[in-house]
PDB file of C-alpha atoms in Angstrom:
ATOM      1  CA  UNK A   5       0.000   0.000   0.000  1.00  0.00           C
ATOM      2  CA  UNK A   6       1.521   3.184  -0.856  1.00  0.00           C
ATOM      3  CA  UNK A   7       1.781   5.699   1.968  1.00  0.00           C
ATOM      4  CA  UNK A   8       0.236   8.007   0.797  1.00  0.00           C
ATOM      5  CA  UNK A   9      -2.694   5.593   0.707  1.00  0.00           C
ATOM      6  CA  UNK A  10      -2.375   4.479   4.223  1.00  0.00           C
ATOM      7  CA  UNK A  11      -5.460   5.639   6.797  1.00  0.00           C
ATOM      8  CA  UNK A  12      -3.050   5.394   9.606  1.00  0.00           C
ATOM      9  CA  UNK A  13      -0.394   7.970   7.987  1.00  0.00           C
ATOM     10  CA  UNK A  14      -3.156   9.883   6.285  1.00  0.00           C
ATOM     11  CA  UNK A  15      -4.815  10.642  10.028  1.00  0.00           C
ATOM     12  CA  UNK A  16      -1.754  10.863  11.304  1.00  0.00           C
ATOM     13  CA  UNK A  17      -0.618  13.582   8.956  1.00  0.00           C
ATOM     14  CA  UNK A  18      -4.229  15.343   8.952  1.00  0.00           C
ATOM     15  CA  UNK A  19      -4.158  15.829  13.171  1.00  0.00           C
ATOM     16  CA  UNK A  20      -0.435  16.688  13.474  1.00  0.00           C
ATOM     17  CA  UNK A  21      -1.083  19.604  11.015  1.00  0.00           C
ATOM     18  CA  UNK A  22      -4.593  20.962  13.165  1.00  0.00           C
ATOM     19  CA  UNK A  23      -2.926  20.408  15.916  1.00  0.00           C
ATOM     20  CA  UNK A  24       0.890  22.795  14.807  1.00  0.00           C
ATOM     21  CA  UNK A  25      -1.694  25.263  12.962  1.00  0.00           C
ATOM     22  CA  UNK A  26      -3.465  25.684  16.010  1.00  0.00           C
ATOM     23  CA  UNK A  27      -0.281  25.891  18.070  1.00  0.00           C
ATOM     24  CA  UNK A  28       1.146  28.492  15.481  1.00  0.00           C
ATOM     25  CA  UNK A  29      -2.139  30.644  15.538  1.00  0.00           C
ATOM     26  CA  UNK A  30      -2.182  30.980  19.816  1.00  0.00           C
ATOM     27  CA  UNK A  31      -5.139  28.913  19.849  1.00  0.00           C
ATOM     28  CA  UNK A  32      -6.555  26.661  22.736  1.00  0.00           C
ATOM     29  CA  UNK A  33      -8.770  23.850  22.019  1.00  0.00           C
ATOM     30  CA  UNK A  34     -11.485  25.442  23.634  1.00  0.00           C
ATOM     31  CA  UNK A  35     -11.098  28.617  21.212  1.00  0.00           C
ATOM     32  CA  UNK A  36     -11.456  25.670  18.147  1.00  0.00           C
ATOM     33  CA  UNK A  37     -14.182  24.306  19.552  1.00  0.00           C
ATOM     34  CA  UNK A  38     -16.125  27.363  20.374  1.00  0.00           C
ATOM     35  CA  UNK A  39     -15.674  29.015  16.968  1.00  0.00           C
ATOM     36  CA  UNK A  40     -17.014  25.535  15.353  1.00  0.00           C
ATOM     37  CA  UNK A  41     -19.508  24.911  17.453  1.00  0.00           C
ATOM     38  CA  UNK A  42     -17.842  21.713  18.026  1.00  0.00           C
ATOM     39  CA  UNK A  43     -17.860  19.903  21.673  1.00  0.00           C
ATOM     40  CA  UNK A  44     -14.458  20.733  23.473  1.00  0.00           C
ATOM     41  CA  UNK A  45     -14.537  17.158  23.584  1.00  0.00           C
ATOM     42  CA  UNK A  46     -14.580  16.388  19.683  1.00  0.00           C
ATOM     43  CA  UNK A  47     -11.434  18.501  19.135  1.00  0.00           C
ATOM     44  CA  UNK A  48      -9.071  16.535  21.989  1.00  0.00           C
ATOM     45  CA  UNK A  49     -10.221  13.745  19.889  1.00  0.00           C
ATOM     46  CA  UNK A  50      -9.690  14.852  16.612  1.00  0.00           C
ATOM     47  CA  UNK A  51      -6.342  15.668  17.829  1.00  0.00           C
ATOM     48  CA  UNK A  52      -5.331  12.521  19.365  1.00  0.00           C
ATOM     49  CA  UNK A  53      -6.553  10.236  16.467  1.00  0.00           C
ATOM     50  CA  UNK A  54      -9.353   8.934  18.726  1.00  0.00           C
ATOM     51  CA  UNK A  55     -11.479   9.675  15.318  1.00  0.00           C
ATOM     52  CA  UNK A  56     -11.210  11.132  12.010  1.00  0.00           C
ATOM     53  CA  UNK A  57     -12.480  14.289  11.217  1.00  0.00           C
ATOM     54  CA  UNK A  58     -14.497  14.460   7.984  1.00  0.00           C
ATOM     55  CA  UNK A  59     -13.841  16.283   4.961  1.00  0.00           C
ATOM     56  CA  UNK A  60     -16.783  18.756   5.075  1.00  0.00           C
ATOM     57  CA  UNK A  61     -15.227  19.889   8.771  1.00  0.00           C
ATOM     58  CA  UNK A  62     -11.666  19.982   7.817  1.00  0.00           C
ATOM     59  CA  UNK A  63     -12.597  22.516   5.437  1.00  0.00           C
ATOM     60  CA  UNK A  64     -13.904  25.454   7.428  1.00  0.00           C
ATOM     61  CA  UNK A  65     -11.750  24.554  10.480  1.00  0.00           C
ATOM     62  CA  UNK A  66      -8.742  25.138   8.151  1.00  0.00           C
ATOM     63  CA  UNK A  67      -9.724  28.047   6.849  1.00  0.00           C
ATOM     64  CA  UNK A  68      -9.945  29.288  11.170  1.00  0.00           C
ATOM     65  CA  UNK A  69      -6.545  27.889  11.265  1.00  0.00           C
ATOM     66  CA  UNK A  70      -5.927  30.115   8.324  1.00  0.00           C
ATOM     67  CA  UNK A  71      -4.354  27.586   6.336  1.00  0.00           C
ATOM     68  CA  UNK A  72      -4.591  28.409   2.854  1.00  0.00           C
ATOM     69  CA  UNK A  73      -2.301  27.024   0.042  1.00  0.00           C
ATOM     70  CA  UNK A  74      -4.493  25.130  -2.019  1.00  0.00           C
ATOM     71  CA  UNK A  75      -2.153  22.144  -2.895  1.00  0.00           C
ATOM     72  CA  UNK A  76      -2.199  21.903   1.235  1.00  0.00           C
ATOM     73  CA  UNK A  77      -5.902  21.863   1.693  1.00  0.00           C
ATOM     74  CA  UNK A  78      -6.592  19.458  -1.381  1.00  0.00           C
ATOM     75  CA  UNK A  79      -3.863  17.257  -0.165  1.00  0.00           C
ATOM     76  CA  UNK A  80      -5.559  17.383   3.908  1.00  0.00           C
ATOM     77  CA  UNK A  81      -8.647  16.922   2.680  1.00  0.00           C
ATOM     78  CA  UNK A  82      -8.042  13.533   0.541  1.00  0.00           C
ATOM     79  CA  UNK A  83      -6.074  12.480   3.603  1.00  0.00           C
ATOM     80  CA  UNK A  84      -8.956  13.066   5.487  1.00  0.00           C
ATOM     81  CA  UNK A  85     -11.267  10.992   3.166  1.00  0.00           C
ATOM     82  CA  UNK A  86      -8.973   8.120   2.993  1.00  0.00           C
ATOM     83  CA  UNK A  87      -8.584   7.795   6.665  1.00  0.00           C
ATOM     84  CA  UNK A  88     -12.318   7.888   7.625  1.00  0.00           C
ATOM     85  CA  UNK A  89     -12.883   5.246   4.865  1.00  0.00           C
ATOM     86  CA  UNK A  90     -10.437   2.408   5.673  1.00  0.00           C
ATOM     87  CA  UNK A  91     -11.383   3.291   9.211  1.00  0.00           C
ATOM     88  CA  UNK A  92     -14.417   1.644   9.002  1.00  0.00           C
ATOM     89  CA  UNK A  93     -13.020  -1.032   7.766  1.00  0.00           C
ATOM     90  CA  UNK A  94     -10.920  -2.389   9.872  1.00  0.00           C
ATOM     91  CA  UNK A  95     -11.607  -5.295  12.536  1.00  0.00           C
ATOM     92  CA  UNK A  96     -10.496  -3.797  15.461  1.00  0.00           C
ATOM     93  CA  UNK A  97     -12.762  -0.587  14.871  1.00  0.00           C
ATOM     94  CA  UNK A  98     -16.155  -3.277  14.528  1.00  0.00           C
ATOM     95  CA  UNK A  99     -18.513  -2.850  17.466  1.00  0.00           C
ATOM     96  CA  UNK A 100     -17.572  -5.636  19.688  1.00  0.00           C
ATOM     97  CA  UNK A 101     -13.762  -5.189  19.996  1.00  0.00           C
ATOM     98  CA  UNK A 102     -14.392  -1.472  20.549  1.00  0.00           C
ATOM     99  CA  UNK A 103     -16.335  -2.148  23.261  1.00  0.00           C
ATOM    100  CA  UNK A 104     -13.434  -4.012  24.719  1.00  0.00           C
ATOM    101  CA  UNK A 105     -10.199  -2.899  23.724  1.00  0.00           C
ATOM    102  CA  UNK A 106      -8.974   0.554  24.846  1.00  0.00           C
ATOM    103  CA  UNK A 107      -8.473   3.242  22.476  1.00  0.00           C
ATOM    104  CA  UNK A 108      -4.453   3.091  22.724  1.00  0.00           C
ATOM    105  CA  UNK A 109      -4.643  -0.828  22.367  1.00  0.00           C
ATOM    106  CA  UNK A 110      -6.898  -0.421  18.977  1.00  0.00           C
ATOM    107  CA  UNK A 111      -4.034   2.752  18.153  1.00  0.00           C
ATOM    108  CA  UNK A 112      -1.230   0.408  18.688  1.00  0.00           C
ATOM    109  CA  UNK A 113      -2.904  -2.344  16.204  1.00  0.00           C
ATOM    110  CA  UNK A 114      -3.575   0.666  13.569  1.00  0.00           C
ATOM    111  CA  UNK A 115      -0.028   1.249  14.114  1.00  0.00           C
ATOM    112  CA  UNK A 116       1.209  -2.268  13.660  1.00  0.00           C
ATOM    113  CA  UNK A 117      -0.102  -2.288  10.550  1.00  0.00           C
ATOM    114  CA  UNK A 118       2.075   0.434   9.151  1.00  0.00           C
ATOM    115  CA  UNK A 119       5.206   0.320  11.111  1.00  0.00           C
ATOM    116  CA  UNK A 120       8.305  -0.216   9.351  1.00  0.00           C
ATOM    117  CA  UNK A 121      10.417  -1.355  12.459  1.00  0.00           C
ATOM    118  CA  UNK A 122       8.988  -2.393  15.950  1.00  0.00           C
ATOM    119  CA  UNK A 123      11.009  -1.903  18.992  1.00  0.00           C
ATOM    120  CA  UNK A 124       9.578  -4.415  22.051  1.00  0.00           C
ATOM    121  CA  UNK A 125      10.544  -4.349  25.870  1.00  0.00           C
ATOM    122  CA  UNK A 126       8.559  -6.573  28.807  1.00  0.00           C
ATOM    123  CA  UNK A 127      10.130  -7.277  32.138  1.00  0.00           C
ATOM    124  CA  UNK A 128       6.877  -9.154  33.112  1.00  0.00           C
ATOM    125  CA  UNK A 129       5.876 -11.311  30.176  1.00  0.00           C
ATOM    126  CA  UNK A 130       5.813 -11.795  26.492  1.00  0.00           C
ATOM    127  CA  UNK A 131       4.728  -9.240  24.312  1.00  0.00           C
ATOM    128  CA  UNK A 132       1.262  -9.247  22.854  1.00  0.00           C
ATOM    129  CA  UNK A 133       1.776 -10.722  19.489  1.00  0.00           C
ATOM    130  CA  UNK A 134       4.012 -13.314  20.763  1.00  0.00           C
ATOM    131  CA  UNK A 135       2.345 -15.094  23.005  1.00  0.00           C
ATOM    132  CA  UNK A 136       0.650 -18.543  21.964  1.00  0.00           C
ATOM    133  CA  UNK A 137      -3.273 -18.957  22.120  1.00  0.00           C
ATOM    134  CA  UNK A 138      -2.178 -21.178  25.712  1.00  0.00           C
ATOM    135  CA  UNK A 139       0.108 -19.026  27.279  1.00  0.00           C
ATOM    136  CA  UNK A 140      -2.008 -15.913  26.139  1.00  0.00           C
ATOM    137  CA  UNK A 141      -5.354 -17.336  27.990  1.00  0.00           C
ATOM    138  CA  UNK A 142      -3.430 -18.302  30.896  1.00  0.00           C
ATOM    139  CA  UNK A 143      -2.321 -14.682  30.953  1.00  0.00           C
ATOM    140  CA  UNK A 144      -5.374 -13.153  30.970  1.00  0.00           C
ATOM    141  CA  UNK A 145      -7.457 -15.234  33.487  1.00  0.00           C
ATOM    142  CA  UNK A 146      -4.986 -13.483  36.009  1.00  0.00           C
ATOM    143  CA  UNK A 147      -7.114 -10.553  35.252  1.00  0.00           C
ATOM    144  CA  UNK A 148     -10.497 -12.274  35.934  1.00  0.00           C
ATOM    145  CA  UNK A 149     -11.500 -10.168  39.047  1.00  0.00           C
ATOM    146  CA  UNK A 150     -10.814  -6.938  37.060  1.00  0.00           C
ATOM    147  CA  UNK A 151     -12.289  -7.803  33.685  1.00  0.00           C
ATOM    148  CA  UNK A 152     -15.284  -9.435  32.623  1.00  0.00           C
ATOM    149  CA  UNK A 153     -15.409 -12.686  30.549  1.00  0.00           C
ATOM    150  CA  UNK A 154     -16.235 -11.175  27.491  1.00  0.00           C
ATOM    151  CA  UNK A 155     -13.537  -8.797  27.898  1.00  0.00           C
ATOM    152  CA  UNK A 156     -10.633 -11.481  28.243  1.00  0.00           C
ATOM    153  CA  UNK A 157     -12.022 -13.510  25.027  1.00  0.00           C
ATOM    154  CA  UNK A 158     -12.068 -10.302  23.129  1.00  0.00           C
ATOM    155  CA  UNK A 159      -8.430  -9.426  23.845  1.00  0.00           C
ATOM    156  CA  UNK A 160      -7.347 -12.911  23.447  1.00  0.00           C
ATOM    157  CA  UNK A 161      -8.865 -12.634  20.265  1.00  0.00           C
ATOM    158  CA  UNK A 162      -7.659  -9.386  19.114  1.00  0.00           C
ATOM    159  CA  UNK A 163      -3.832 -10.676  19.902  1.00  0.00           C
ATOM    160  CA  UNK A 164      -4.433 -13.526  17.578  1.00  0.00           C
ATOM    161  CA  UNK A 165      -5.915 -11.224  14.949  1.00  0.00           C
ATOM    162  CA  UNK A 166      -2.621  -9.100  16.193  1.00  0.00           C
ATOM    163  CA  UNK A 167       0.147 -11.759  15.970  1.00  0.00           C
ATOM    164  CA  UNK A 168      -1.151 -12.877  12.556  1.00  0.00           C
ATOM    165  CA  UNK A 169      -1.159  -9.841  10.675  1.00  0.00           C
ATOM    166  CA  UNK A 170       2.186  -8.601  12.169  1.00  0.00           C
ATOM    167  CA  UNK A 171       4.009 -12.045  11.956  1.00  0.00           C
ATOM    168  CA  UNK A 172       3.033 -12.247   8.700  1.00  0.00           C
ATOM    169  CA  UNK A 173       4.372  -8.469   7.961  1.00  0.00           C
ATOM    170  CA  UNK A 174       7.877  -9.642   9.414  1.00  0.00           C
ATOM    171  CA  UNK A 175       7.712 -13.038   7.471  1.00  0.00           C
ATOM    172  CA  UNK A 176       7.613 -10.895   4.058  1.00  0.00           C
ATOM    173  CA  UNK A 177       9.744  -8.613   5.360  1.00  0.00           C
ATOM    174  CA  UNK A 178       7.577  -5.709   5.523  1.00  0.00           C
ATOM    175  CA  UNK A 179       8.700  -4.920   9.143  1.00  0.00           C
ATOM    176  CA  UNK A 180      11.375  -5.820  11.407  1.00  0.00           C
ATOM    177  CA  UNK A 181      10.830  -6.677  15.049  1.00  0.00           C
ATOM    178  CA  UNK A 182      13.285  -6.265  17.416  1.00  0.00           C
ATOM    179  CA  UNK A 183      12.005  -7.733  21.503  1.00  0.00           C
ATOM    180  CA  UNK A 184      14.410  -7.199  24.068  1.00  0.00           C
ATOM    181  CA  UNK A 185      12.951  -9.474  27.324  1.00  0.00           C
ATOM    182  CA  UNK A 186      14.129  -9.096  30.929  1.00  0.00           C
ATOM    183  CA  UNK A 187      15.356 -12.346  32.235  1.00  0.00           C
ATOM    184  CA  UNK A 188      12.592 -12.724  34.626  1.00  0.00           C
ATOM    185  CA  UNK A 189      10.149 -13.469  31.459  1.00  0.00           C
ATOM    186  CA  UNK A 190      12.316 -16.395  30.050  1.00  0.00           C
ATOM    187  CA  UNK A 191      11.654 -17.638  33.660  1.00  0.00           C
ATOM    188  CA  UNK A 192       8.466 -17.178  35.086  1.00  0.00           C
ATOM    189  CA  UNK A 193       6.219 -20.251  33.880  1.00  0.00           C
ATOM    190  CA  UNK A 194       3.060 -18.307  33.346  1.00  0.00           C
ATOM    191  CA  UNK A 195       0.369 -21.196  32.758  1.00  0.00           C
ATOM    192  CA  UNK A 196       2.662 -24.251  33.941  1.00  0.00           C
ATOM    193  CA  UNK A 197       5.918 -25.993  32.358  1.00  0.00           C
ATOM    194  CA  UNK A 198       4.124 -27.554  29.652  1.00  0.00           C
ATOM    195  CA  UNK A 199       2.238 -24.159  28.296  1.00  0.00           C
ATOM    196  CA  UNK A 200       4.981 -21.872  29.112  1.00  0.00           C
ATOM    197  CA  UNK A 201       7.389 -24.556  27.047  1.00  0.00           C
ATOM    198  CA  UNK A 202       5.826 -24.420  24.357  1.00  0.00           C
ATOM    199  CA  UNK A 203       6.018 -20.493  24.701  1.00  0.00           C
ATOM    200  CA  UNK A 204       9.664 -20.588  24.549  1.00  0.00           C
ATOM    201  CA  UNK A 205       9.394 -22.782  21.696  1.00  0.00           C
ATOM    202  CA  UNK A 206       8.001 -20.716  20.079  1.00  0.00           C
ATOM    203  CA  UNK A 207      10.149 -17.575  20.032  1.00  0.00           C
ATOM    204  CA  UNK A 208      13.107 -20.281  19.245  1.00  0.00           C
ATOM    205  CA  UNK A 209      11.232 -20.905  16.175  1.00  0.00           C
ATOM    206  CA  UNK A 210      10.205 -17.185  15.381  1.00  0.00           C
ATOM    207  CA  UNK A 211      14.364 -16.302  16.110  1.00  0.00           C
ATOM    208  CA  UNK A 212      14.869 -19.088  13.730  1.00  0.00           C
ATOM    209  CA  UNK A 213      13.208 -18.057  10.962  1.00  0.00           C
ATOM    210  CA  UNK A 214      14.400 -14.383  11.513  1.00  0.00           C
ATOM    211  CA  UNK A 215      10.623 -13.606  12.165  1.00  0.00           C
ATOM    212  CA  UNK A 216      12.061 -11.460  15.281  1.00  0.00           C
ATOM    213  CA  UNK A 217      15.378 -10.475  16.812  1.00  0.00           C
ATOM    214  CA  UNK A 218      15.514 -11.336  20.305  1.00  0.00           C
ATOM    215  CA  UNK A 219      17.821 -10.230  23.465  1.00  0.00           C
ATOM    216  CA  UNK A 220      17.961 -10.900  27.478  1.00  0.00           C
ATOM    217  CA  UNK A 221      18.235  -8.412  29.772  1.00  0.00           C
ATOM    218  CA  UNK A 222      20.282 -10.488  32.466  1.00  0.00           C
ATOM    219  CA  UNK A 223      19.167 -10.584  35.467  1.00  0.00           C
ATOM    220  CA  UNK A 224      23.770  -9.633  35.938  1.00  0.00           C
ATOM    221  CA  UNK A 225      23.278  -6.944  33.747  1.00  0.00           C
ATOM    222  CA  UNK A 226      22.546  -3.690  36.164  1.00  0.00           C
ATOM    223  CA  UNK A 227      20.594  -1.519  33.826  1.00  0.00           C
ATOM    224  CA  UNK A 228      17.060  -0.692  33.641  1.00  0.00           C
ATOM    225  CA  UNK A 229      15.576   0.188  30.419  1.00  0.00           C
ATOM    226  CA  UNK A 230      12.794   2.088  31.617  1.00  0.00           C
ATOM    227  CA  UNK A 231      10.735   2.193  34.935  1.00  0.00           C
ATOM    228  CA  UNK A 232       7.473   0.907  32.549  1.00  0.00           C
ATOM    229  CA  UNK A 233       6.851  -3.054  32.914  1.00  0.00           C
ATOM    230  CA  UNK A 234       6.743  -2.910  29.360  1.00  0.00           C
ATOM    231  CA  UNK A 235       6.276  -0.646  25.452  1.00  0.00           C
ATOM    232  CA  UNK A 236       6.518  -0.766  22.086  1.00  0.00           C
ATOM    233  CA  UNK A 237       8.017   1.414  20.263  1.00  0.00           C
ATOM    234  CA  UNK A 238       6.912   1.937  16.549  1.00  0.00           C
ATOM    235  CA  UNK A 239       8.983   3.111  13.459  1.00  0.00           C
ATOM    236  CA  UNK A 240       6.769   4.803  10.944  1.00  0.00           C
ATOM    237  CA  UNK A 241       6.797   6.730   7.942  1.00  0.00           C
ATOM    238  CA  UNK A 242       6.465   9.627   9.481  1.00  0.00           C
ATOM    239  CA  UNK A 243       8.241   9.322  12.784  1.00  0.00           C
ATOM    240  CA  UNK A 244       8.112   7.410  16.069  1.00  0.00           C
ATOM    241  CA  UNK A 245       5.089   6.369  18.361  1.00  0.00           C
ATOM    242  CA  UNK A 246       5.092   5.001  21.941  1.00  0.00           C
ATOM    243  CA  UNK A 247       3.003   2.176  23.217  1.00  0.00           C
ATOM    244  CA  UNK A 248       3.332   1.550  27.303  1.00  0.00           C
ATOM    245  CA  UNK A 249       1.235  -0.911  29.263  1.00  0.00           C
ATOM    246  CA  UNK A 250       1.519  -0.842  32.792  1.00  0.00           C
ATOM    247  CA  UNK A 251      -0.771  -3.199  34.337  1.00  0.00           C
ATOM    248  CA  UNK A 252      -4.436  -2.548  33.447  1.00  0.00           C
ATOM    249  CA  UNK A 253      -3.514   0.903  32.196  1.00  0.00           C
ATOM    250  CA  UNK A 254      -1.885   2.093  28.308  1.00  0.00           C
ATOM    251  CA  UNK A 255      -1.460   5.371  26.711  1.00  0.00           C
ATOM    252  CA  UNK A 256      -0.482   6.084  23.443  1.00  0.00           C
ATOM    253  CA  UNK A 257       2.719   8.854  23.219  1.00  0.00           C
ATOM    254  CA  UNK A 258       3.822  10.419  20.306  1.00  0.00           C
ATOM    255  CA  UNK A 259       6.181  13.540  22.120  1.00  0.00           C
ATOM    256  CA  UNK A 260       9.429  13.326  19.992  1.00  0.00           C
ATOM    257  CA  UNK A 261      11.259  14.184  23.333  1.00  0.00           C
ATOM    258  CA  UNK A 262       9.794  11.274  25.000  1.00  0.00           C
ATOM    259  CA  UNK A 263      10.225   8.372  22.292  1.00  0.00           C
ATOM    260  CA  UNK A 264      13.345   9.725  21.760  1.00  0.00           C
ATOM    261  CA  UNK A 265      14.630   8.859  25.174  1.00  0.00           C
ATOM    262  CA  UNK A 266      12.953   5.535  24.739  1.00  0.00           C
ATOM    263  CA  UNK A 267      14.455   4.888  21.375  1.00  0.00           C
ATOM    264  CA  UNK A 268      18.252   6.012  22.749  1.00  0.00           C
ATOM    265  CA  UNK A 269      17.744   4.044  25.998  1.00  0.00           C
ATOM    266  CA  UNK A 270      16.680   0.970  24.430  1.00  0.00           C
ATOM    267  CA  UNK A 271      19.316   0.922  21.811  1.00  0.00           C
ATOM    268  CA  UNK A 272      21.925   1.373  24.727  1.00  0.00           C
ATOM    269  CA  UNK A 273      20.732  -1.209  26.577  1.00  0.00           C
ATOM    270  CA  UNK A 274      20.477  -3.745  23.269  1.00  0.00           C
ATOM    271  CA  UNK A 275      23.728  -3.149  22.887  1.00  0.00           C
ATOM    272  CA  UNK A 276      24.552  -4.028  26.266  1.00  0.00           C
ATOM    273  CA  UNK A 277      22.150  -7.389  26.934  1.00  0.00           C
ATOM    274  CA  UNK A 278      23.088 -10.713  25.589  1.00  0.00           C
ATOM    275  CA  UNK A 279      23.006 -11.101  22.219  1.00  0.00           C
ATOM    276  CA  UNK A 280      21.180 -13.627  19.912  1.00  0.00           C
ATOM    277  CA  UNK A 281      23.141 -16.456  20.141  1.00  0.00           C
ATOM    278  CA  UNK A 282      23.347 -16.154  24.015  1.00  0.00           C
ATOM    279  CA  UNK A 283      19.842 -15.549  24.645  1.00  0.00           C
ATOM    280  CA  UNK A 284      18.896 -18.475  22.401  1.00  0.00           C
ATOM    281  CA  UNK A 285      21.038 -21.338  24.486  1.00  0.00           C
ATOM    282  CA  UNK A 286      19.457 -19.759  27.705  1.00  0.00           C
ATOM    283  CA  UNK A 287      15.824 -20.454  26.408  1.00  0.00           C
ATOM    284  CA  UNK A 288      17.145 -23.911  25.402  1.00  0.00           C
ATOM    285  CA  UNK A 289      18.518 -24.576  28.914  1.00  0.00           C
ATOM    286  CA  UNK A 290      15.036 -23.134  29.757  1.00  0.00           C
ATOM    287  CA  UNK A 291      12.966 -25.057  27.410  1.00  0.00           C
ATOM    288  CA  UNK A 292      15.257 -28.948  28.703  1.00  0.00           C
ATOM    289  CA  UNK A 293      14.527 -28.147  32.461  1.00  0.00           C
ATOM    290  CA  UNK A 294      10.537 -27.421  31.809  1.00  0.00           C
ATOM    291  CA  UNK A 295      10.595 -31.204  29.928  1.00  0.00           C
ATOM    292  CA  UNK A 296      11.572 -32.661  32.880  1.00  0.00           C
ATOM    293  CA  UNK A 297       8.807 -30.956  34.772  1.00  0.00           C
ATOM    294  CA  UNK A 298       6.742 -32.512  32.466  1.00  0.00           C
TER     295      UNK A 298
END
């Protein structure tokens, strides 16, 4: 898909360019939203690519935000149609996983589907699109006093959907995914030796087939990449976005100051954890003590 073609670029670009022309003209939100008899809560969301804003009101808000060279506008405003349309479309934007995904979850998948590199940290467990149906419904019924039944089979879901697409970007090569693990996930046996075996089995086999790119963080190694149990961190053509999970919560970030740091501190620390071949044999060691707990 061309990028000029992609909704997730084409929203991107359309918000980032309200959003500096509203900077540029000394204008709140509010302001916005009061001189387009908009909700103050419509333009937070227009600006944080919670929704796409329609060609019909791109056109007199950019004429407030005094934008206007023509090539511009025409350019904004087929952005703007392209992104509402293949919005629609997608899975993860259908009634019942909107209902139970967050809005920086269904961001992150958007994302995932554009990304030209894909930087991955967990100190807790394996990441999302990792994680085996087994080891990824053992995950979630640790969750069952906070979320409700329907919830977990939705997300567990929406990581298959997740792993599927973006495996299958990396496989062609449309992607690459780099995961960086703490030592602690290569060790704790979330769902039991047999399910969590087969977890490390499978990111041998992913390694193996240079689906992914995988490091340890040794427990030896005294460096923290970041306070946050976990984020992704997304190349695209237009820049960088953050993903962190921390618990129950996630936020989307897209401050260049902020995925900056987390783009310099986790290429420091990559270059400092063990490297392929080493954190391969340690999942092997892993994998031959979990058969014998078999």
């Amino acid at each position: 898909m061309p990028e000029g073609d992609s909704p997730t670029v084409a929203r991107r670009r359309v918000r980032l360019a309200i959003r500096e022309a509203r900077e540029h003209a000394d204008l709140t939100q509010l302001q916005v939203a009061e001189e387009m008899e908009w909700s103050l809560s419509k333009v937070i969301r227009i600006e944080n690519g919670d929704v796409s804003i329609s060609p019909n009101d791109l056109r007199p808000l950019l004429t407030f935000l005094r934008i206007r060279d023509k090539e511009t506008i025409a350019n904004l405003v087929a952005d703007a149609r392209i992104a509402r349309k293949r919005q629609r479309q997608a899975w993860y934007q259908t009634p019942e996983f909107r209902e139970n995904l967050t809005d920086a979850t269904r961001k992150l998948i958007e994302y995932e589907n554009e990304a030209a590199q894909m930087r991955s940290y967990s100190v807790y467990f394996v990441p999302g699109p990792l994680q085996t149906p087994q080891y990824a419904v053992a995950l979630m019924t640790r969750y069952e006093d906070e979320l409700t039944e329907d919830q977990r089979q939705r997300r567990i879901a929406a990581r298959q959907l997740r792993r599927d697409a973006l495996l299958g970007r990396a496989s062609a090569g449309e992607v690459r995914i780099l995961v960086m693990l703490d030592e602690s996930v290569l060790r704790r046996t979330i769902g039991g030796p047999a399910v969590f075996a087969d977890q490390l089995r499978e990111l041998r086999q992913l390694a193996a087939d240079n689906v992914i790119t995988i490091r340890m963080v040794p427990f030896t190694l005294d460096a923290a990449v970041t306070n946050n149990a976990m984020f992704d961190l997304l190349t695209l053509g237009e820049g960088e976005v953050l993903y962190r999970e921390t618990g129950l919560g996630d936020e989307m970030n897209e401050d260049r100051e902020t995925t900056g740091k987390h783009r310099a501190r986790f290429d420091k620390i990559w270059d400092e954890a063990a490297d392929e071949a080493a954190t391969l044999a340690f999942i092997d060691d892993q994998i031959r003590k979990l058969e014998k707990l078999q």
